[in-house]
């Protein structure tokens, strides 16, 4: 666990995590099973991070892959299987659009972590990370693109999701290549280490996964229509 960080960083991050979980769950009709799955995933990744499991970056692939690979495989399964697709098509895409608001506090946390020398500046809005744009524009898209449950501006919403998905991929790629793995390419003076520790492991393992999933769900639904 990272020590010596100002309390406002931890509080803001945990509030962002809770908000991500809560908004996502409100988009789900049958909440019990998704809630259990998410809480179990939080518990597993949290315990491993607390015990320092992910700080061993010497292997290939690094142990950190276990914090994200299962979630990615689960998302793929939801998108390609019939039962998964039925679940995906039952989600409230209005709530999934609002979920991206949490990218604002996440960007603030990254900015503060950079000041504490636990992530590189390139991972903040002062560097190569423009992901805060998605968070700022999410409420606007919600009010402009929906009329109740009806999508009234499909083209704009689809374009926004593709653009914000590209913003997400941009920061994910930079974050991975700035981490102290054997294939690190950036930020050798200050690697991306915060996500290897509790509780910040929940940023890539849950928050980023739900943001990614939300984009893919909305894109699928809009293209399907």
Short mmCIF file of N, CA, C and O in Angstrom, two decimals, residues 38-161:
data_model
loop_
_atom_site.label_atom_id
_atom_site.label_comp_id
_atom_site.label_asym_id
_atom_site.label_seq_id
_atom_site.Cartn_x
_atom_site.Cartn_y
_atom_site.Cartn_z
N UNK A 38 -18.98 -7.98 -9.21
CA UNK A 38 -18.12 -6.80 -9.05
C UNK A 38 -17.49 -6.76 -7.67
O UNK A 38 -16.29 -6.45 -7.53
N UNK A 39 -18.26 -7.07 -6.63
CA UNK A 39 -17.72 -7.04 -5.28
C UNK A 39 -16.66 -8.12 -5.07
O UNK A 39 -15.64 -7.88 -4.41
N UNK A 40 -16.87 -9.28 -5.66
CA UNK A 40 -15.86 -10.34 -5.58
C UNK A 40 -14.58 -9.93 -6.30
O UNK A 40 -13.46 -10.17 -5.81
N UNK A 41 -14.74 -9.31 -7.45
CA UNK A 41 -13.58 -8.85 -8.22
C UNK A 41 -12.81 -7.77 -7.45
O UNK A 41 -11.58 -7.77 -7.41
N UNK A 42 -13.55 -6.86 -6.82
CA UNK A 42 -12.91 -5.85 -5.98
C UNK A 42 -12.14 -6.50 -4.84
O UNK A 42 -11.02 -6.11 -4.52
N UNK A 43 -12.75 -7.51 -4.23
CA UNK A 43 -12.10 -8.19 -3.09
C UNK A 43 -10.82 -8.90 -3.52
O UNK A 43 -9.78 -8.77 -2.87
N UNK A 44 -10.89 -9.63 -4.63
CA UNK A 44 -9.72 -10.40 -5.08
C UNK A 44 -8.56 -9.49 -5.45
O UNK A 44 -7.43 -9.66 -4.98
N UNK A 45 -8.84 -8.50 -6.29
CA UNK A 45 -7.77 -7.59 -6.73
C UNK A 45 -7.27 -6.73 -5.56
O UNK A 45 -6.07 -6.44 -5.47
N UNK A 46 -8.18 -6.35 -4.67
CA UNK A 46 -7.78 -5.54 -3.53
C UNK A 46 -6.87 -6.29 -2.59
O UNK A 46 -5.85 -5.75 -2.13
N UNK A 47 -7.20 -7.53 -2.28
CA UNK A 47 -6.37 -8.34 -1.38
C UNK A 47 -4.99 -8.59 -1.99
O UNK A 47 -3.96 -8.47 -1.32
N UNK A 48 -4.97 -8.93 -3.28
CA UNK A 48 -3.68 -9.18 -3.95
C UNK A 48 -2.81 -7.93 -3.93
O UNK A 48 -1.60 -8.00 -3.67
N UNK A 49 -3.42 -6.78 -4.21
CA UNK A 49 -2.66 -5.52 -4.22
C UNK A 49 -2.17 -5.18 -2.82
O UNK A 49 -1.03 -4.73 -2.64
N UNK A 50 -3.02 -5.39 -1.83
CA UNK A 50 -2.66 -5.06 -0.45
C UNK A 50 -1.46 -5.91 0.01
O UNK A 50 -0.62 -5.45 0.80
N UNK A 51 -1.40 -7.13 -0.49
CA UNK A 51 -0.28 -8.01 -0.13
C UNK A 51 0.95 -7.80 -1.00
O UNK A 51 1.96 -8.49 -0.85
N UNK A 52 0.89 -6.84 -1.93
CA UNK A 52 2.05 -6.51 -2.74
C UNK A 52 2.28 -7.43 -3.92
O UNK A 52 3.35 -7.42 -4.53
N UNK A 53 1.27 -8.22 -4.28
CA UNK A 53 1.41 -9.20 -5.36
C UNK A 53 1.79 -8.55 -6.68
O UNK A 53 2.64 -9.06 -7.41
N UNK A 54 1.19 -7.42 -7.00
CA UNK A 54 1.39 -6.81 -8.31
C UNK A 54 2.69 -6.00 -8.40
O UNK A 54 3.07 -5.58 -9.50
N UNK A 55 3.35 -5.78 -7.28
CA UNK A 55 4.58 -4.98 -7.30
C UNK A 55 5.76 -5.76 -7.87
O UNK A 55 6.80 -5.17 -8.17
N UNK A 56 5.61 -7.06 -8.01
CA UNK A 56 6.65 -7.88 -8.65
C UNK A 56 6.45 -7.76 -10.17
O UNK A 56 5.56 -8.38 -10.75
N UNK A 57 7.27 -6.95 -10.79
CA UNK A 57 7.11 -6.68 -12.23
C UNK A 57 8.18 -7.37 -13.07
O UNK A 57 8.38 -7.03 -14.23
N UNK A 58 8.86 -8.34 -12.50
CA UNK A 58 9.99 -8.96 -13.19
C UNK A 58 9.58 -10.00 -14.23
O UNK A 58 10.31 -10.28 -15.16
N UNK A 59 8.42 -10.61 -14.04
CA UNK A 59 8.02 -11.70 -14.92
C UNK A 59 7.48 -11.21 -16.25
O UNK A 59 7.27 -10.03 -16.49
N UNK A 60 7.24 -12.17 -17.14
CA UNK A 60 6.66 -11.86 -18.44
C UNK A 60 5.68 -12.97 -18.82
O UNK A 60 6.12 -14.11 -19.02
N UNK A 61 4.37 -12.71 -18.87
CA UNK A 61 3.79 -11.38 -18.63
C UNK A 61 3.87 -11.01 -17.16
O UNK A 61 3.95 -11.90 -16.30
N UNK A 62 3.82 -9.72 -16.84
CA UNK A 62 3.88 -9.31 -15.43
C UNK A 62 2.66 -9.78 -14.66
O UNK A 62 1.59 -10.00 -15.23
N UNK A 63 2.81 -9.94 -13.36
CA UNK A 63 1.70 -10.38 -12.52
C UNK A 63 0.51 -9.42 -12.61
O UNK A 63 -0.63 -9.81 -12.38
N UNK A 64 0.79 -8.18 -12.94
CA UNK A 64 -0.27 -7.18 -13.04
C UNK A 64 -1.32 -7.56 -14.08
O UNK A 64 -2.46 -7.09 -14.02
N UNK A 65 -0.94 -8.40 -15.04
CA UNK A 65 -1.90 -8.83 -16.06
C UNK A 65 -3.12 -9.50 -15.42
O UNK A 65 -4.23 -9.43 -15.96
N UNK A 66 -2.92 -10.11 -14.25
CA UNK A 66 -4.04 -10.77 -13.56
C UNK A 66 -5.04 -9.77 -13.00
O UNK A 66 -6.14 -10.15 -12.61
N UNK A 67 -4.67 -8.49 -12.97
CA UNK A 67 -5.58 -7.46 -12.48
C UNK A 67 -6.53 -6.97 -13.57
O UNK A 67 -7.54 -6.32 -13.26
N UNK A 68 -6.21 -7.28 -14.82
CA UNK A 68 -7.03 -6.75 -15.92
C UNK A 68 -7.48 -7.82 -16.91
O UNK A 68 -8.59 -7.73 -17.46
N UNK A 69 -6.65 -8.83 -17.14
CA UNK A 69 -6.97 -9.84 -18.16
C UNK A 69 -8.28 -10.56 -17.91
O UNK A 69 -9.10 -10.72 -18.84
N UNK A 70 -8.58 -11.01 -16.68
CA UNK A 70 -9.87 -11.68 -16.46
C UNK A 70 -11.06 -10.78 -16.77
O UNK A 70 -12.06 -11.25 -17.32
N UNK A 71 -10.95 -9.51 -16.43
CA UNK A 71 -12.04 -8.57 -16.71
C UNK A 71 -12.23 -8.37 -18.21
O UNK A 71 -13.35 -8.32 -18.71
N UNK A 72 -11.12 -8.28 -18.94
CA UNK A 72 -11.20 -8.12 -20.39
C UNK A 72 -11.84 -9.35 -21.03
O UNK A 72 -12.71 -9.24 -21.90
N UNK A 73 -11.44 -10.53 -20.58
CA UNK A 73 -12.01 -11.76 -21.11
C UNK A 73 -13.50 -11.86 -20.79
O UNK A 73 -14.30 -12.33 -21.60
N UNK A 74 -13.89 -11.40 -19.61
CA UNK A 74 -15.29 -11.41 -19.21
C UNK A 74 -16.11 -10.47 -20.10
O UNK A 74 -17.23 -10.81 -20.53
N UNK A 75 -15.56 -9.30 -20.39
CA UNK A 75 -16.23 -8.35 -21.28
C UNK A 75 -16.42 -8.96 -22.67
O UNK A 75 -17.49 -8.85 -23.28
N UNK A 76 -15.37 -9.60 -23.18
CA UNK A 76 -15.45 -10.24 -24.49
C UNK A 76 -16.54 -11.31 -24.49
O UNK A 76 -17.35 -11.40 -25.43
N UNK A 77 -16.60 -12.09 -23.42
CA UNK A 77 -17.61 -13.14 -23.32
C UNK A 77 -19.02 -12.56 -23.35
O UNK A 77 -19.93 -13.11 -23.99
N UNK A 78 -19.21 -11.44 -22.67
CA UNK A 78 -20.52 -10.80 -22.66
C UNK A 78 -20.92 -10.31 -24.05
O UNK A 78 -22.10 -10.33 -24.41
N UNK A 79 -19.94 -9.89 -24.82
CA UNK A 79 -20.23 -9.32 -26.13
C UNK A 79 -20.41 -10.36 -27.23
O UNK A 79 -21.02 -10.06 -28.27
N UNK A 80 -19.92 -11.58 -27.03
CA UNK A 80 -19.96 -12.56 -28.11
C UNK A 80 -20.88 -13.75 -27.84
O UNK A 80 -21.16 -14.52 -28.77
N UNK A 81 -21.32 -13.91 -26.60
CA UNK A 81 -22.23 -15.03 -26.30
C UNK A 81 -23.67 -14.55 -26.29
O UNK A 81 -23.94 -13.37 -26.06
N UNK A 82 -24.61 -15.46 -26.54
CA UNK A 82 -26.03 -15.08 -26.60
C UNK A 82 -26.54 -14.55 -25.26
O UNK A 82 -27.24 -13.54 -25.20
N UNK A 83 -26.21 -15.26 -24.19
CA UNK A 83 -26.64 -14.80 -22.87
C UNK A 83 -25.99 -13.46 -22.51
O UNK A 83 -26.62 -12.58 -21.92
N UNK A 84 -24.73 -13.33 -22.88
CA UNK A 84 -24.03 -12.08 -22.63
C UNK A 84 -24.64 -10.93 -23.40
O UNK A 84 -24.84 -9.83 -22.87
N UNK A 85 -24.96 -11.18 -24.66
CA UNK A 85 -25.57 -10.15 -25.48
C UNK A 85 -26.95 -9.75 -24.96
O UNK A 85 -27.34 -8.58 -25.03
N UNK A 86 -27.69 -10.73 -24.44
CA UNK A 86 -29.00 -10.43 -23.85
C UNK A 86 -28.83 -9.50 -22.65
O UNK A 86 -29.62 -8.56 -22.46
N UNK A 87 -27.80 -9.75 -21.85
CA UNK A 87 -27.51 -8.88 -20.71
C UNK A 87 -27.11 -7.49 -21.19
O UNK A 87 -27.61 -6.46 -20.69
N UNK A 88 -26.22 -7.44 -22.17
CA UNK A 88 -25.75 -6.17 -22.72
C UNK A 88 -26.92 -5.34 -23.25
O UNK A 88 -27.01 -4.12 -23.01
N UNK A 89 -27.84 -5.99 -23.95
CA UNK A 89 -28.96 -5.28 -24.55
C UNK A 89 -30.01 -4.86 -23.54
O UNK A 89 -30.93 -4.11 -23.87
N UNK A 90 -29.89 -5.33 -22.30
CA UNK A 90 -30.84 -4.93 -21.26
C UNK A 90 -30.35 -3.72 -20.46
O UNK A 90 -31.11 -3.16 -19.66
N UNK A 91 -29.12 -3.31 -20.67
CA UNK A 91 -28.55 -2.22 -19.89
C UNK A 91 -29.11 -0.87 -20.32
O UNK A 91 -29.43 -0.66 -21.49
N UNK A 92 -29.20 0.04 -19.38
CA UNK A 92 -29.69 1.39 -19.62
C UNK A 92 -28.53 2.25 -20.14
O UNK A 92 -27.65 2.63 -19.36
N UNK A 93 -28.54 2.54 -21.43
CA UNK A 93 -27.40 3.27 -22.00
C UNK A 93 -27.38 4.74 -21.58
O UNK A 93 -26.35 5.40 -21.72
N UNK A 94 -28.48 5.24 -21.06
CA UNK A 94 -28.46 6.61 -20.51
C UNK A 94 -27.55 6.66 -19.29
O UNK A 94 -26.73 7.57 -19.15
N UNK A 95 -27.72 5.68 -18.40
CA UNK A 95 -26.88 5.63 -17.19
C UNK A 95 -25.42 5.36 -17.56
O UNK A 95 -24.51 5.90 -16.93
N UNK A 96 -25.20 4.53 -18.58
CA UNK A 96 -23.83 4.24 -18.99
C UNK A 96 -23.16 5.47 -19.60
O UNK A 96 -21.94 5.60 -19.56
N UNK A 97 -23.96 6.38 -20.16
CA UNK A 97 -23.41 7.64 -20.66
C UNK A 97 -23.02 8.54 -19.51
O UNK A 97 -21.95 9.16 -19.51
N UNK A 98 -23.87 8.60 -18.48
CA UNK A 98 -23.56 9.41 -17.31
C UNK A 98 -22.36 8.87 -16.54
O UNK A 98 -21.66 9.63 -15.87
N UNK A 99 -22.12 7.57 -16.63
CA UNK A 99 -21.01 6.97 -15.89
C UNK A 99 -19.68 7.64 -16.19
O UNK A 99 -18.80 7.72 -15.33
N UNK A 100 -19.54 8.18 -17.39
CA UNK A 100 -18.25 8.77 -17.79
C UNK A 100 -17.91 10.05 -17.04
O UNK A 100 -16.78 10.53 -17.13
N UNK A 101 -18.88 10.58 -16.28
CA UNK A 101 -18.59 11.75 -15.45
C UNK A 101 -17.46 11.45 -14.47
O UNK A 101 -16.69 12.34 -14.10
N UNK A 102 -17.36 10.20 -14.06
CA UNK A 102 -16.36 9.85 -13.05
C UNK A 102 -14.93 10.02 -13.59
O UNK A 102 -13.97 10.00 -12.82
N UNK A 103 -14.80 10.22 -14.89
CA UNK A 103 -13.46 10.45 -15.44
C UNK A 103 -12.88 11.80 -14.99
O UNK A 103 -11.67 12.01 -15.04
N UNK A 104 -13.74 12.69 -14.51
CA UNK A 104 -13.24 13.98 -13.98
C UNK A 104 -12.48 13.77 -12.67
O UNK A 104 -11.30 14.16 -12.58
N UNK A 105 -13.10 13.17 -11.63
CA UNK A 105 -12.31 12.95 -10.41
C UNK A 105 -11.13 12.01 -10.60
O UNK A 105 -10.10 12.17 -9.94
N UNK A 106 -11.25 11.06 -11.52
CA UNK A 106 -10.12 10.16 -11.79
C UNK A 106 -8.93 10.95 -12.32
O UNK A 106 -7.78 10.73 -11.91
N UNK A 107 -9.20 11.90 -13.21
CA UNK A 107 -8.11 12.72 -13.74
C UNK A 107 -7.49 13.60 -12.67
O UNK A 107 -6.28 13.85 -12.68
N UNK A 108 -8.30 14.08 -11.75
CA UNK A 108 -7.76 14.86 -10.63
C UNK A 108 -6.85 13.99 -9.76
O UNK A 108 -5.78 14.43 -9.32
N UNK A 109 -7.29 12.76 -9.52
CA UNK A 109 -6.47 11.84 -8.72
C UNK A 109 -5.13 11.58 -9.40
O UNK A 109 -4.07 11.58 -8.75
N UNK A 110 -5.16 11.35 -10.70
CA UNK A 110 -3.91 11.13 -11.43
C UNK A 110 -3.00 12.36 -11.36
O UNK A 110 -1.77 12.23 -11.20
N UNK A 111 -3.59 13.54 -11.44
CA UNK A 111 -2.81 14.78 -11.35
C UNK A 111 -2.14 14.88 -9.98
O UNK A 111 -0.96 15.21 -9.87
N UNK A 112 -2.89 14.57 -8.94
CA UNK A 112 -2.34 14.62 -7.58
C UNK A 112 -1.30 13.54 -7.36
O UNK A 112 -0.29 13.75 -6.68
N UNK A 113 -1.53 12.35 -7.93
CA UNK A 113 -0.55 11.27 -7.80
C UNK A 113 0.76 11.63 -8.50
O UNK A 113 1.84 11.25 -8.05
N UNK A 114 0.66 12.35 -9.61
CA UNK A 114 1.86 12.79 -10.31
C UNK A 114 2.64 13.76 -9.43
O UNK A 114 3.88 13.73 -9.38
N UNK A 115 1.93 14.62 -8.71
CA UNK A 115 2.59 15.56 -7.79
C UNK A 115 3.28 14.82 -6.65
O UNK A 115 4.29 15.31 -6.12
N UNK A 116 2.76 13.64 -6.33
CA UNK A 116 3.35 12.82 -5.26
C UNK A 116 4.39 11.84 -5.81
O UNK A 116 4.86 10.95 -5.08
N UNK A 117 4.72 11.96 -7.08
CA UNK A 117 5.76 11.13 -7.71
C UNK A 117 5.43 9.64 -7.71
O UNK A 117 6.30 8.79 -7.49
N UNK A 118 4.17 9.31 -7.97
CA UNK A 118 3.79 7.90 -8.07
C UNK A 118 3.24 7.55 -9.45
O UNK A 118 3.05 6.37 -9.74
N UNK A 119 2.97 8.53 -10.27
CA UNK A 119 2.68 8.32 -11.69
C UNK A 119 3.39 9.43 -12.46
O UNK A 119 3.65 10.50 -11.90
N UNK A 120 3.71 9.22 -13.73
CA UNK A 120 4.38 10.26 -14.51
C UNK A 120 3.41 11.35 -14.94
O UNK A 120 2.20 11.12 -15.06
N UNK A 121 3.94 12.52 -15.19
CA UNK A 121 3.12 13.66 -15.63
C UNK A 121 2.43 13.35 -16.95
O UNK A 121 1.31 13.84 -17.20
N UNK A 122 3.01 12.52 -17.79
CA UNK A 122 2.40 12.21 -19.08
C UNK A 122 1.04 11.53 -18.93
O UNK A 122 0.25 11.50 -19.87
N UNK A 123 0.76 10.99 -17.74
CA UNK A 123 -0.53 10.34 -17.50
C UNK A 123 -1.60 11.32 -17.01
O UNK A 123 -2.71 10.92 -16.68
N UNK A 124 -1.28 12.61 -16.97
CA UNK A 124 -2.22 13.62 -16.51
C UNK A 124 -2.63 14.53 -17.66
O UNK A 124 -2.08 14.44 -18.77
N UNK A 125 -3.59 15.43 -17.38
CA UNK A 125 -4.03 16.36 -18.42
C UNK A 125 -2.97 17.41 -18.73
O UNK A 125 -3.13 18.20 -19.66
N UNK A 126 -1.88 17.43 -17.96
CA UNK A 126 -0.74 18.29 -18.30
C UNK A 126 0.20 17.59 -19.28
O UNK A 126 1.10 18.21 -19.82
N UNK A 127 -0.02 16.29 -19.48
CA UNK A 127 0.82 15.51 -20.38
C UNK A 127 0.05 15.02 -21.59
O UNK A 127 -0.47 15.81 -22.36
N UNK A 128 -0.09 13.69 -21.71
CA UNK A 128 -0.71 13.10 -22.90
C UNK A 128 -2.14 12.61 -22.65
O UNK A 128 -2.73 11.96 -23.51
N UNK A 129 -2.67 12.90 -21.48
CA UNK A 129 -3.97 12.37 -21.11
C UNK A 129 -5.06 13.42 -21.29
O UNK A 129 -5.13 14.40 -20.54
N UNK A 130 -5.92 13.21 -22.28
CA UNK A 130 -7.02 14.14 -22.55
C UNK A 130 -8.37 13.53 -22.17
O UNK A 130 -9.42 13.99 -22.62
N UNK A 131 -8.33 12.52 -21.32
CA UNK A 131 -9.53 11.77 -20.98
C UNK A 131 -10.55 12.60 -20.21
O UNK A 131 -11.74 12.28 -20.21
N UNK A 132 -10.11 13.67 -19.58
CA UNK A 132 -11.02 14.51 -18.82
C UNK A 132 -12.09 15.13 -19.72
O UNK A 132 -13.19 15.48 -19.26
N UNK A 133 -11.78 15.25 -21.02
CA UNK A 133 -12.77 15.78 -21.97
C UNK A 133 -14.02 14.91 -21.98
O UNK A 133 -15.15 15.43 -22.06
N UNK A 134 -13.83 13.60 -21.90
CA UNK A 134 -14.98 12.69 -21.88
C UNK A 134 -15.85 12.94 -20.66
O UNK A 134 -17.08 12.95 -20.74
N UNK A 135 -15.22 13.16 -19.51
CA UNK A 135 -15.98 13.40 -18.29
C UNK A 135 -16.73 14.71 -18.33
O UNK A 135 -17.90 14.79 -17.90
N UNK A 136 -16.10 15.75 -18.86
CA UNK A 136 -16.73 17.06 -18.93
C UNK A 136 -17.92 17.07 -19.89
O UNK A 136 -18.95 17.71 -19.63
N UNK A 137 -17.79 16.35 -21.00
CA UNK A 137 -18.84 16.37 -22.03
C UNK A 137 -19.95 15.35 -21.79
O UNK A 137 -21.00 15.41 -22.43
N UNK A 138 -19.75 14.41 -20.85
CA UNK A 138 -20.75 13.37 -20.62
C UNK A 138 -22.13 13.92 -20.24
O UNK A 138 -23.14 13.48 -20.80
N UNK A 139 -22.24 14.89 -19.31
CA UNK A 139 -23.57 15.41 -18.99
C UNK A 139 -24.24 16.08 -20.19
O UNK A 139 -25.45 15.95 -20.39
N UNK A 140 -23.44 16.78 -20.99
CA UNK A 140 -23.97 17.42 -22.20
C UNK A 140 -24.55 16.38 -23.15
O UNK A 140 -25.66 16.55 -23.68
N UNK A 141 -23.82 15.29 -23.36
CA UNK A 141 -24.30 14.23 -24.25
C UNK A 141 -25.57 13.60 -23.72
O UNK A 141 -26.47 13.25 -24.48
N UNK A 142 -25.66 13.47 -22.41
CA UNK A 142 -26.85 12.88 -21.80
C UNK A 142 -28.09 13.72 -22.10
O UNK A 142 -29.14 13.19 -22.47
N UNK A 143 -27.97 15.02 -21.95
CA UNK A 143 -29.13 15.89 -22.15
C UNK A 143 -29.44 16.15 -23.62
O UNK A 143 -30.60 16.35 -23.99
N UNK A 144 -28.42 16.10 -24.46
CA UNK A 144 -28.63 16.40 -25.88
C UNK A 144 -29.08 15.17 -26.68
O UNK A 144 -29.87 15.29 -27.62
N UNK A 145 -28.61 14.01 -26.28
CA UNK A 145 -28.81 12.81 -27.11
C UNK A 145 -29.97 11.91 -26.66
O UNK A 145 -30.29 10.94 -27.35
N UNK A 146 -30.58 12.22 -25.52
CA UNK A 146 -31.67 11.36 -25.05
C UNK A 146 -32.94 12.17 -24.81
O UNK A 146 -32.89 13.30 -24.32
N UNK A 147 -34.05 11.57 -25.18
CA UNK A 147 -35.37 12.09 -24.85
C UNK A 147 -36.10 10.98 -24.09
O UNK A 147 -36.73 10.12 -24.68
N UNK A 148 -35.94 10.98 -22.77
CA UNK A 148 -36.39 9.84 -21.99
C UNK A 148 -35.51 8.64 -22.30
O UNK A 148 -34.29 8.72 -22.26
N UNK A 149 -36.14 7.54 -22.66
CA UNK A 149 -35.38 6.33 -23.01
C UNK A 149 -35.03 6.28 -24.49
O UNK A 149 -34.37 5.34 -24.94
N UNK A 150 -35.44 7.28 -25.23
CA UNK A 150 -35.24 7.29 -26.68
C UNK A 150 -33.98 8.07 -27.04
O UNK A 150 -33.75 9.17 -26.53
N UNK A 151 -33.16 7.50 -27.90
CA UNK A 151 -31.99 8.20 -28.42
C UNK A 151 -32.45 9.13 -29.54
O UNK A 151 -32.98 8.67 -30.55
N UNK A 152 -32.26 10.41 -29.35
CA UNK A 152 -32.74 11.37 -30.35
C UNK A 152 -31.63 11.93 -31.23
O UNK A 152 -31.90 12.65 -32.18
N UNK A 153 -30.39 11.60 -30.92
CA UNK A 153 -29.28 12.06 -31.76
C UNK A 153 -28.24 10.95 -31.83
O UNK A 153 -27.17 11.03 -31.24
N UNK A 154 -28.60 9.91 -32.56
CA UNK A 154 -27.78 8.70 -32.63
C UNK A 154 -26.38 8.98 -33.18
O UNK A 154 -25.39 8.49 -32.63
N UNK A 155 -26.29 9.75 -34.25
CA UNK A 155 -24.99 10.00 -34.87
C UNK A 155 -24.03 10.70 -33.95
O UNK A 155 -22.85 10.33 -33.86
N UNK A 156 -24.52 11.71 -33.23
CA UNK A 156 -23.66 12.45 -32.30
C UNK A 156 -23.21 11.56 -31.15
O UNK A 156 -22.03 11.57 -30.77
N UNK A 157 -24.13 10.77 -30.61
CA UNK A 157 -23.79 9.89 -29.49
C UNK A 157 -22.79 8.83 -29.92
O UNK A 157 -21.85 8.50 -29.18
N UNK A 158 -22.96 8.29 -31.11
CA UNK A 158 -22.04 7.27 -31.62
C UNK A 158 -20.65 7.86 -31.84
O UNK A 158 -19.64 7.26 -31.44
N UNK A 159 -20.59 9.04 -32.44
CA UNK A 159 -19.31 9.69 -32.67
C UNK A 159 -18.60 10.00 -31.36
O UNK A 159 -17.39 9.78 -31.22
N UNK A 160 -19.37 10.49 -30.39
CA UNK A 160 -18.80 10.81 -29.08
C UNK A 160 -18.22 9.58 -28.42
O UNK A 160 -17.12 9.63 -27.84
N UNK A 161 -18.92 8.46 -28.49
CA UNK A 161 -18.42 7.23 -27.88
C UNK A 161 -17.15 6.74 -28.54
O UNK A 161 -16.22 6.28 -27.86
#
